[in-house]
Amino acid sequence: MKFDLEHLPMKLAGGWRIDRRNDRVEGKERCMLYSPKVPVFDGYESSALQLEVSMQNIVVRADSNIDTTYPDQGLRVDSGTLVPFEAKLLNDRTVYTNKPVQVAMANGNKLKIGLGFWPTWPVTQTQYASFDLGSFRGAYRALQACTQQQSAR
């Protein structure tokens, strides 16, 4: 895939965007994919989730406060194994994993995310949102090309 770092940010198929920014986990400038936002019910009202994907991490940002005490929180590609989040970051609205889920996403059809939200009283339940991965394969190739070019500089 031909790729030019000078043309960033760039819109990709399926609402994905690619850009070079400081990642939220390590603060290093990296090539990053940004998903379109998808709706999720936080137990009280409608909210939204967005993915930030680098070759090292997958960050999930929510429009609502995340509570990590709920069960079954994490990422699941198709009917694969649940990949739990490592921790919350920066604020109460961001979680991440550094597990290698990107290749499974590039070969998958659907990413299901389970999250709990605060306040926990009255207790609700783990809420789920799904991302269609139909256009992620092309976006992932762009991420690989961007990362390779950035490393060559």
PDB file of C-alpha atoms in Angstrom:
ATOM      1  CA  MET A   1       0.000   0.000   0.000  1.00  0.00           C
ATOM      2  CA  LYS A   2       1.333   3.443  -0.923  1.00  0.00           C
ATOM      3  CA  PHE A   3       1.137   5.914   1.895  1.00  0.00           C
ATOM      4  CA  ASP A   4       2.303   9.502   2.400  1.00  0.00           C
ATOM      5  CA  LEU A   5       2.710  10.809   5.945  1.00  0.00           C
ATOM      6  CA  GLU A   6       2.364  14.363   4.634  1.00  0.00           C
ATOM      7  CA  HIS A   7      -1.306  13.752   3.775  1.00  0.00           C
ATOM      8  CA  LEU A   8      -2.420  13.148   7.371  1.00  0.00           C
ATOM      9  CA  PRO A   9      -5.009  13.267   8.779  1.00  0.00           C
ATOM     10  CA  MET A  10      -6.759  11.133   6.173  1.00  0.00           C
ATOM     11  CA  LYS A  11     -10.280   9.751   5.936  1.00  0.00           C
ATOM     12  CA  LEU A  12     -10.552   6.035   5.228  1.00  0.00           C
ATOM     13  CA  ALA A  13     -13.427   3.737   4.274  1.00  0.00           C
ATOM     14  CA  GLY A  14     -16.154   3.044   6.807  1.00  0.00           C
ATOM     15  CA  GLY A  15     -15.667   6.302   8.704  1.00  0.00           C
ATOM     16  CA  TRP A  16     -12.184   5.423   9.990  1.00  0.00           C
ATOM     17  CA  ARG A  17      -9.521   8.166  10.118  1.00  0.00           C
ATOM     18  CA  ILE A  18      -5.750   7.899  10.357  1.00  0.00           C
ATOM     19  CA  ASP A  19      -3.426  10.488  11.848  1.00  0.00           C
ATOM     20  CA  ARG A  20      -0.146  10.831  13.730  1.00  0.00           C
ATOM     21  CA  ARG A  21      -0.718  11.879  17.322  1.00  0.00           C
ATOM     22  CA  ASN A  22       0.564  11.192  20.801  1.00  0.00           C
ATOM     23  CA  ASP A  23      -1.019   7.994  22.049  1.00  0.00           C
ATOM     24  CA  ARG A  24      -2.859   8.084  25.360  1.00  0.00           C
ATOM     25  CA  VAL A  25      -0.961   5.149  26.874  1.00  0.00           C
ATOM     26  CA  GLU A  26       2.706   6.101  26.456  1.00  0.00           C
ATOM     27  CA  GLY A  27       2.480   9.666  25.146  1.00  0.00           C
ATOM     28  CA  LYS A  28       4.612   8.800  22.091  1.00  0.00           C
ATOM     29  CA  GLU A  29       3.790  10.090  18.622  1.00  0.00           C
ATOM     30  CA  ARG A  30       2.379   7.193  16.641  1.00  0.00           C
ATOM     31  CA  CYS A  31       0.232   6.477  13.655  1.00  0.00           C
ATOM     32  CA  MET A  32      -3.291   6.063  15.023  1.00  0.00           C
ATOM     33  CA  LEU A  33      -6.621   4.887  13.643  1.00  0.00           C
ATOM     34  CA  TYR A  34      -9.807   6.510  14.927  1.00  0.00           C
ATOM     35  CA  SER A  35     -13.116   4.709  14.514  1.00  0.00           C
ATOM     36  CA  PRO A  36     -16.466   6.322  13.948  1.00  0.00           C
ATOM     37  CA  LYS A  37     -18.409   6.651  17.206  1.00  0.00           C
ATOM     38  CA  VAL A  38     -20.933   3.926  17.980  1.00  0.00           C
ATOM     39  CA  PRO A  39     -23.846   4.281  20.385  1.00  0.00           C
ATOM     40  CA  VAL A  40     -23.982   2.519  23.744  1.00  0.00           C
ATOM     41  CA  PHE A  41     -26.521   2.731  26.541  1.00  0.00           C
ATOM     42  CA  ASP A  42     -24.679   3.535  29.784  1.00  0.00           C
ATOM     43  CA  GLY A  43     -27.471   2.246  32.008  1.00  0.00           C
ATOM     44  CA  TYR A  44     -29.122   5.640  32.243  1.00  0.00           C
ATOM     45  CA  GLU A  45     -28.931   7.342  28.846  1.00  0.00           C
ATOM     46  CA  SER A  46     -27.480   7.038  25.369  1.00  0.00           C
ATOM     47  CA  SER A  47     -23.722   7.516  25.132  1.00  0.00           C
ATOM     48  CA  ALA A  48     -21.026   6.713  22.545  1.00  0.00           C
ATOM     49  CA  LEU A  49     -17.725   4.850  22.220  1.00  0.00           C
ATOM     50  CA  GLN A  50     -14.768   5.468  19.926  1.00  0.00           C
ATOM     51  CA  LEU A  51     -11.673   3.351  19.302  1.00  0.00           C
ATOM     52  CA  GLU A  52      -8.123   4.685  19.007  1.00  0.00           C
ATOM     53  CA  VAL A  53      -5.947   1.946  17.507  1.00  0.00           C
ATOM     54  CA  SER A  54      -2.152   1.916  17.192  1.00  0.00           C
ATOM     55  CA  MET A  55       0.118  -1.041  16.525  1.00  0.00           C
ATOM     56  CA  GLN A  56       0.785  -1.163  20.296  1.00  0.00           C
ATOM     57  CA  ASN A  57      -2.589  -0.467  21.950  1.00  0.00           C
ATOM     58  CA  ILE A  58      -6.320  -0.235  21.539  1.00  0.00           C
ATOM     59  CA  VAL A  59      -7.913   2.569  23.516  1.00  0.00           C
ATOM     60  CA  VAL A  60     -11.670   2.831  24.067  1.00  0.00           C
ATOM     61  CA  ARG A  61     -13.002   6.304  24.824  1.00  0.00           C
ATOM     62  CA  ALA A  62     -16.516   6.746  26.189  1.00  0.00           C
ATOM     63  CA  ASP A  63     -18.753   9.788  26.510  1.00  0.00           C
ATOM     64  CA  SER A  64     -19.722   8.493  29.984  1.00  0.00           C
ATOM     65  CA  ASN A  65     -17.669   7.637  33.081  1.00  0.00           C
ATOM     66  CA  ILE A  66     -16.379   4.050  33.077  1.00  0.00           C
ATOM     67  CA  ASP A  67     -16.553   1.805  36.150  1.00  0.00           C
ATOM     68  CA  THR A  68     -14.144  -1.145  35.901  1.00  0.00           C
ATOM     69  CA  THR A  69     -15.830  -3.180  38.670  1.00  0.00           C
ATOM     70  CA  TYR A  70     -18.450  -4.708  36.345  1.00  0.00           C
ATOM     71  CA  PRO A  71     -17.865  -8.265  35.048  1.00  0.00           C
ATOM     72  CA  ASP A  72     -17.037  -9.244  31.457  1.00  0.00           C
ATOM     73  CA  GLN A  73     -15.460  -5.955  30.428  1.00  0.00           C
ATOM     74  CA  GLY A  74     -13.187  -6.041  27.413  1.00  0.00           C
ATOM     75  CA  LEU A  75     -13.003  -6.650  23.678  1.00  0.00           C
ATOM     76  CA  ARG A  76     -14.241  -9.696  21.778  1.00  0.00           C
ATOM     77  CA  VAL A  77     -13.736 -10.246  18.044  1.00  0.00           C
ATOM     78  CA  ASP A  78     -16.542 -12.374  16.613  1.00  0.00           C
ATOM     79  CA  SER A  79     -16.921 -15.403  18.930  1.00  0.00           C
ATOM     80  CA  GLY A  80     -13.306 -15.255  20.141  1.00  0.00           C
ATOM     81  CA  THR A  81     -11.926 -14.959  23.650  1.00  0.00           C
ATOM     82  CA  LEU A  82     -12.696 -11.905  25.779  1.00  0.00           C
ATOM     83  CA  VAL A  83      -9.627  -9.640  25.987  1.00  0.00           C
ATOM     84  CA  PRO A  84      -9.904  -7.661  29.236  1.00  0.00           C
ATOM     85  CA  PHE A  85      -8.872  -4.036  29.569  1.00  0.00           C
ATOM     86  CA  GLU A  86      -5.552  -3.309  31.303  1.00  0.00           C
ATOM     87  CA  ALA A  87      -6.626  -0.168  33.138  1.00  0.00           C
ATOM     88  CA  LYS A  88      -8.360   3.167  33.009  1.00  0.00           C
ATOM     89  CA  LEU A  89      -6.305   6.063  31.685  1.00  0.00           C
ATOM     90  CA  LEU A  90      -6.103   9.785  32.295  1.00  0.00           C
ATOM     91  CA  ASN A  91      -9.687  10.153  33.327  1.00  0.00           C
ATOM     92  CA  ASP A  92     -12.737   8.085  34.055  1.00  0.00           C
ATOM     93  CA  ARG A  93     -13.742   7.780  30.392  1.00  0.00           C
ATOM     94  CA  THR A  94     -10.844   5.875  28.812  1.00  0.00           C
ATOM     95  CA  VAL A  95      -9.687   2.228  29.044  1.00  0.00           C
ATOM     96  CA  TYR A  96      -7.094   0.340  27.017  1.00  0.00           C
ATOM     97  CA  THR A  97      -5.526  -2.994  26.244  1.00  0.00           C
ATOM     98  CA  ASN A  98      -2.060  -3.729  24.916  1.00  0.00           C
ATOM     99  CA  LYS A  99      -2.973  -7.280  23.932  1.00  0.00           C
ATOM    100  CA  PRO A 100      -2.518  -8.066  20.212  1.00  0.00           C
ATOM    101  CA  VAL A 101      -6.139  -7.793  19.056  1.00  0.00           C
ATOM    102  CA  GLN A 102      -5.504  -5.785  15.878  1.00  0.00           C
ATOM    103  CA  VAL A 103      -4.841  -8.773  13.584  1.00  0.00           C
ATOM    104  CA  ALA A 104      -7.981 -10.554  14.809  1.00  0.00           C
ATOM    105  CA  MET A 105      -9.922  -7.342  14.148  1.00  0.00           C
ATOM    106  CA  ALA A 106      -8.498  -7.131  10.604  1.00  0.00           C
ATOM    107  CA  ASN A 107      -9.692 -10.688   9.942  1.00  0.00           C
ATOM    108  CA  GLY A 108     -12.980 -10.413  11.840  1.00  0.00           C
ATOM    109  CA  ASN A 109     -16.489  -9.184  11.169  1.00  0.00           C
ATOM    110  CA  LYS A 110     -17.584  -7.678  14.469  1.00  0.00           C
ATOM    111  CA  LEU A 111     -15.916  -6.252  17.571  1.00  0.00           C
ATOM    112  CA  LYS A 112     -18.024  -6.378  20.725  1.00  0.00           C
ATOM    113  CA  ILE A 113     -17.045  -4.167  23.651  1.00  0.00           C
ATOM    114  CA  GLY A 114     -18.331  -4.714  27.187  1.00  0.00           C
ATOM    115  CA  LEU A 115     -18.127  -1.827  29.684  1.00  0.00           C
ATOM    116  CA  GLY A 116     -19.601  -0.822  33.016  1.00  0.00           C
ATOM    117  CA  PHE A 117     -20.481   2.774  33.735  1.00  0.00           C
ATOM    118  CA  TRP A 118     -20.593   4.961  36.830  1.00  0.00           C
ATOM    119  CA  PRO A 119     -22.470   5.761  38.958  1.00  0.00           C
ATOM    120  CA  THR A 120     -22.981   2.205  40.126  1.00  0.00           C
ATOM    121  CA  TRP A 121     -26.019   3.014  42.233  1.00  0.00           C
ATOM    122  CA  PRO A 122     -28.504   1.902  41.401  1.00  0.00           C
ATOM    123  CA  VAL A 123     -26.463  -0.950  40.000  1.00  0.00           C
ATOM    124  CA  THR A 124     -27.131  -1.572  36.323  1.00  0.00           C
ATOM    125  CA  GLN A 125     -25.150  -4.135  34.324  1.00  0.00           C
ATOM    126  CA  THR A 126     -22.309  -4.455  31.851  1.00  0.00           C
ATOM    127  CA  GLN A 127     -23.327  -2.663  28.661  1.00  0.00           C
ATOM    128  CA  TYR A 128     -22.303  -3.728  25.157  1.00  0.00           C
ATOM    129  CA  ALA A 129     -21.582  -1.966  21.886  1.00  0.00           C
ATOM    130  CA  SER A 130     -20.537  -3.442  18.550  1.00  0.00           C
ATOM    131  CA  PHE A 131     -18.248  -2.138  15.833  1.00  0.00           C
ATOM    132  CA  ASP A 132     -18.633  -3.445  12.279  1.00  0.00           C
ATOM    133  CA  LEU A 133     -15.141  -4.494  11.170  1.00  0.00           C
ATOM    134  CA  GLY A 134     -15.918  -4.711   7.445  1.00  0.00           C
ATOM    135  CA  SER A 135     -13.689  -1.743   6.594  1.00  0.00           C
ATOM    136  CA  PHE A 136     -11.098  -2.294   9.333  1.00  0.00           C
ATOM    137  CA  ARG A 137      -8.885  -4.549   7.193  1.00  0.00           C
ATOM    138  CA  GLY A 138      -8.089  -1.672   4.806  1.00  0.00           C
ATOM    139  CA  ALA A 139      -7.689   0.754   7.703  1.00  0.00           C
ATOM    140  CA  TYR A 140      -5.280  -1.666   9.389  1.00  0.00           C
ATOM    141  CA  ARG A 141      -3.185  -1.902   6.205  1.00  0.00           C
ATOM    142  CA  ALA A 142      -3.005   1.911   6.205  1.00  0.00           C
ATOM    143  CA  LEU A 143      -1.928   1.821   9.865  1.00  0.00           C
ATOM    144  CA  GLN A 144       0.814  -0.704   9.065  1.00  0.00           C
ATOM    145  CA  ALA A 145       2.076   1.397   6.127  1.00  0.00           C
ATOM    146  CA  CYS A 146       1.973   4.598   8.187  1.00  0.00           C
ATOM    147  CA  THR A 147       3.847   2.962  11.074  1.00  0.00           C
ATOM    148  CA  GLN A 148       6.473   1.536   8.718  1.00  0.00           C
ATOM    149  CA  GLN A 149       7.051   4.946   7.107  1.00  0.00           C
ATOM    150  CA  GLN A 150       7.185   6.683  10.463  1.00  0.00           C
ATOM    151  CA  SER A 151       9.780   4.151  11.696  1.00  0.00           C
ATOM    152  CA  ALA A 152      11.892   4.710   8.567  1.00  0.00           C
ATOM    153  CA  ARG A 153      12.217   8.439   9.295  1.00  0.00           C
TER     154      ARG A 153
END
